[in-house]
Amino acid sequence: MEDTLETLNEKPVAVPQAVKTLAILAYIGNGLWAVVFLGVFFWMMAASSEFERLLGVGSLPIGVVGIAIFLVVAMCTLGIIGAFQMAAGKKLGFWLYLVGNGIWVLMNLGSGQGENIGMAVISIGFIVGFGANLKSLK
């Protein structure tokens, strides 16, 4: 019964507009990447020999590539859940977002390719943007 009375007295968290805007952009970005990687996964399953030939992943077992794709989709999902939580005013969302996108950043930086480094910089910008508003989340 105490929990119910405590929640009645709590004031709703005023979420800054910057967090709401970043969250919407995070939904779009993470959702887009999840769909792209799922598309690659289904393409790989439907035409694995063509997939191997075009991308030159013949030396990698298809299962390893599938697991990597699954992990990227899981990171994107974690980022979406984290952004949703932050848009609702919950600080836990930042940590979920940080884990998902932090691993994404490390993967992109580790590749050493210019395009991937650019994506890593954008993700770092989102992490910094959310982190700057962390004090206003509960």
Coordinates of C-alpha atoms in Angstrom, one line a residue:
M1 CA 0.0 0.0 0.0
E2 CA 2.9 2.3 0.7
D3 CA 4.2 2.0 -2.8
T4 CA 0.9 3.2 -4.2
L5 CA 0.8 6.3 -1.9
E6 CA 4.4 7.1 -2.8
T7 CA 3.7 7.0 -6.5
L8 CA 0.7 9.2 -6.2
N9 CA 2.9 11.9 -4.6
E10 CA 5.6 11.7 -7.3
K11 CA 5.7 14.5 -9.8
P12 CA 6.2 13.6 -13.4
V13 CA 9.7 14.1 -14.7
A14 CA 10.0 17.0 -17.1
V15 CA 12.0 15.6 -20.0
P16 CA 14.0 18.2 -21.9
Q17 CA 13.1 18.7 -25.5
A18 CA 16.6 17.9 -26.5
V19 CA 16.2 14.3 -25.1
K20 CA 12.9 13.9 -26.9
T21 CA 14.4 15.0 -30.2
L22 CA 17.5 12.9 -29.8
A23 CA 15.2 9.9 -28.8
I24 CA 13.2 10.3 -32.0
L25 CA 16.4 10.4 -34.1
A26 CA 17.8 7.4 -32.2
Y27 CA 14.6 5.4 -33.0
I28 CA 15.0 6.2 -36.7
G29 CA 18.8 5.5 -36.8
N30 CA 18.8 2.4 -34.7
G31 CA 15.6 1.1 -36.4
L32 CA 17.1 1.7 -39.9
W33 CA 20.3 -0.2 -39.1
A34 CA 18.3 -3.0 -37.5
V35 CA 16.2 -3.4 -40.6
V36 CA 19.3 -3.2 -42.9
F37 CA 21.1 -5.9 -40.9
L38 CA 17.9 -8.1 -40.8
G39 CA 17.6 -7.7 -44.6
V40 CA 21.3 -8.8 -45.0
F41 CA 20.6 -11.7 -42.7
F42 CA 17.6 -12.9 -44.7
W43 CA 19.5 -12.4 -48.0
M44 CA 22.3 -14.4 -46.5
M45 CA 19.9 -17.2 -45.6
A46 CA 18.2 -17.2 -49.0
A47 CA 21.3 -17.1 -51.1
S48 CA 24.3 -18.0 -49.0
S49 CA 26.5 -18.9 -51.9
E50 CA 25.8 -15.6 -53.7
F51 CA 26.3 -13.7 -50.4
E52 CA 29.7 -15.4 -49.9
R53 CA 30.8 -14.6 -53.4
L54 CA 29.7 -10.9 -53.4
L55 CA 31.0 -10.0 -50.0
G56 CA 34.0 -12.3 -50.0
V57 CA 33.1 -13.9 -46.7
G58 CA 33.9 -17.5 -47.9
S59 CA 36.6 -17.8 -45.3
L60 CA 34.1 -17.0 -42.5
P61 CA 31.5 -19.6 -41.6
I62 CA 28.0 -18.4 -42.4
G63 CA 27.0 -19.1 -38.7
V64 CA 29.6 -16.6 -37.5
V65 CA 28.3 -13.9 -39.8
G66 CA 24.7 -14.7 -38.7
I67 CA 25.7 -14.4 -35.0
A68 CA 27.4 -11.0 -35.8
I69 CA 24.3 -9.8 -37.5
F70 CA 22.1 -10.9 -34.6
L71 CA 24.4 -9.1 -32.1
V72 CA 24.2 -5.8 -34.2
V73 CA 20.4 -6.1 -34.3
A74 CA 20.4 -6.7 -30.5
M75 CA 22.5 -3.6 -30.0
C76 CA 20.1 -1.6 -32.1
T77 CA 17.2 -2.9 -30.1
L78 CA 18.9 -2.0 -26.9
G79 CA 19.5 1.5 -28.2
I80 CA 15.8 1.9 -29.1
I81 CA 14.7 0.6 -25.7
G82 CA 17.2 3.0 -24.0
A83 CA 16.0 6.0 -26.0
F84 CA 12.4 5.1 -25.2
Q85 CA 13.2 5.0 -21.5
M86 CA 15.0 8.3 -21.6
A87 CA 12.1 9.9 -23.5
A88 CA 10.0 8.7 -20.5
G89 CA 12.4 10.4 -18.1
K90 CA 14.2 7.3 -16.8
K91 CA 17.9 7.5 -16.3
L92 CA 18.3 3.7 -16.8
G93 CA 17.6 4.3 -20.5
F94 CA 20.9 6.2 -20.8
W95 CA 22.8 3.2 -19.6
L96 CA 21.0 0.8 -21.9
Y97 CA 21.6 3.2 -24.8
L98 CA 25.3 3.6 -23.8
V99 CA 25.9 -0.2 -23.8
G100 CA 24.2 -0.8 -27.2
N101 CA 25.7 2.2 -29.0
G102 CA 29.0 2.0 -27.1
I103 CA 29.6 -1.5 -28.6
W104 CA 28.5 -0.1 -32.0
V105 CA 31.0 2.7 -31.7
L106 CA 33.8 0.3 -30.8
M107 CA 33.0 -2.0 -33.7
N108 CA 32.9 0.9 -36.1
L109 CA 36.2 2.4 -34.8
G110 CA 37.8 -1.0 -34.9
S111 CA 37.1 -1.4 -38.6
G112 CA 39.3 1.6 -39.4
Q113 CA 37.2 2.5 -42.5
G114 CA 36.4 6.1 -43.0
E115 CA 32.6 5.6 -43.3
N116 CA 32.5 3.5 -40.2
I117 CA 34.5 6.1 -38.2
G118 CA 32.0 8.7 -39.4
M119 CA 29.1 6.6 -38.0
A120 CA 31.0 6.1 -34.8
V121 CA 31.4 9.9 -34.4
I122 CA 27.7 10.4 -34.9
S123 CA 26.9 7.8 -32.3
I124 CA 29.4 9.4 -29.9
G125 CA 27.5 12.7 -30.5
F126 CA 24.2 11.1 -29.5
I127 CA 25.8 9.5 -26.4
V128 CA 27.2 12.9 -25.4
G129 CA 23.9 14.6 -26.1
F130 CA 22.0 12.2 -24.0
G131 CA 24.7 12.3 -21.3
A132 CA 24.5 16.1 -21.1
N133 CA 20.8 15.8 -20.2
L134 CA 21.3 12.9 -17.7
K135 CA 20.8 15.2 -14.7
S136 CA 17.2 15.9 -15.7
L137 CA 16.3 12.2 -15.9
K138 CA 15.1 10.2 -12.9

